[in-house]
C-alpha cells in the first residue's frame, strides 16, 4: 500500500491548489466547488453531487 506524502488537488474552476495537512483538515477552494480532507491519514475529495471527478486535478504525492 502506498503512503501519502502530500494530499492536495487543483480546482479546475478557480485554479486554487488546496492541501489537507492533518486528519480532519477539510479545506475548500475559493470558489467552494471542491474540497480535500484527511491529511496524510486518508484521501477524501468533495465535489457537487452527481458531478464527475473532472472538477479537480489530483496533485497528491506518495512515497
GROMACS .gro file of C-alpha atoms in nm:
model
   63
    1UNK     CA    1   0.000   0.000   0.000
    2UNK     CA    2   0.130   0.345  -0.094
    3UNK     CA    3   0.180   0.602   0.182
    4UNK     CA    4   0.060   0.960   0.129
    5UNK     CA    5   0.331   1.226   0.136
    6UNK     CA    6   0.108   1.521   0.025
    7UNK     CA    7  -0.271   1.530  -0.002
    8UNK     CA    8  -0.362   1.808  -0.244
    9UNK     CA    9  -0.572   1.891  -0.550
   10UNK     CA   10  -0.620   2.174  -0.800
   11UNK     CA   11  -0.972   2.305  -0.864
   12UNK     CA   12  -1.040   2.311  -1.239
   13UNK     CA   13  -1.283   2.602  -1.191
   14UNK     CA   14  -1.083   2.862  -0.994
   15UNK     CA   15  -0.733   2.712  -1.024
   16UNK     CA   16  -0.667   2.705  -0.648
   17UNK     CA   17  -0.429   2.438  -0.522
   18UNK     CA   18  -0.554   2.320  -0.183
   19UNK     CA   19  -0.396   2.078   0.061
   20UNK     CA   20  -0.514   1.893   0.370
   21UNK     CA   21  -0.226   1.877   0.615
   22UNK     CA   22  -0.376   1.685   0.906
   23UNK     CA   23  -0.654   1.434   0.971
   24UNK     CA   24  -0.999   1.603   0.954
   25UNK     CA   25  -0.844   1.918   0.798
   26UNK     CA   26  -1.123   1.985   0.545
   27UNK     CA   27  -1.003   2.258   0.308
   28UNK     CA   28  -1.219   2.421   0.037
   29UNK     CA   29  -1.105   2.613  -0.271
   30UNK     CA   30  -1.204   2.979  -0.300
   31UNK     CA   31  -1.500   2.909  -0.534
   32UNK     CA   32  -1.617   2.629  -0.297
   33UNK     CA   33  -1.666   2.375  -0.577
   34UNK     CA   34  -1.418   2.118  -0.437
   35UNK     CA   35  -1.254   2.029  -0.109
   36UNK     CA   36  -0.983   1.794   0.017
   37UNK     CA   37  -0.971   1.620   0.356
   38UNK     CA   38  -0.774   1.360   0.550
   39UNK     CA   39  -0.422   1.494   0.578
   40UNK     CA   40  -0.180   1.204   0.544
   41UNK     CA   41  -0.422   0.957   0.706
   42UNK     CA   42  -0.673   0.926   0.419
   43UNK     CA   43  -0.751   1.095   0.088
   44UNK     CA   44  -1.104   1.233   0.058
   45UNK     CA   45  -1.236   1.466  -0.214
   46UNK     CA   46  -1.565   1.654  -0.205
   47UNK     CA   47  -1.742   1.797  -0.509
   48UNK     CA   48  -2.104   1.862  -0.617
   49UNK     CA   49  -2.342   1.566  -0.608
   50UNK     CA   50  -2.377   1.398  -0.944
   51UNK     CA   51  -2.069   1.577  -1.081
   52UNK     CA   52  -1.786   1.393  -1.246
   53UNK     CA   53  -1.442   1.394  -1.091
   54UNK     CA   54  -1.326   1.639  -1.358
   55UNK     CA   55  -1.388   1.920  -1.106
   56UNK     CA   56  -1.033   1.870  -0.978
   57UNK     CA   57  -0.685   1.754  -1.074
   58UNK     CA   58  -0.521   1.527  -0.819
   59UNK     CA   59  -0.176   1.653  -0.719
   60UNK     CA   60  -0.117   1.411  -0.431
   61UNK     CA   61   0.230   1.267  -0.380
   62UNK     CA   62   0.313   0.920  -0.249
   63UNK     CA   63   0.625   0.755  -0.105
   0.00000   0.00000   0.00000
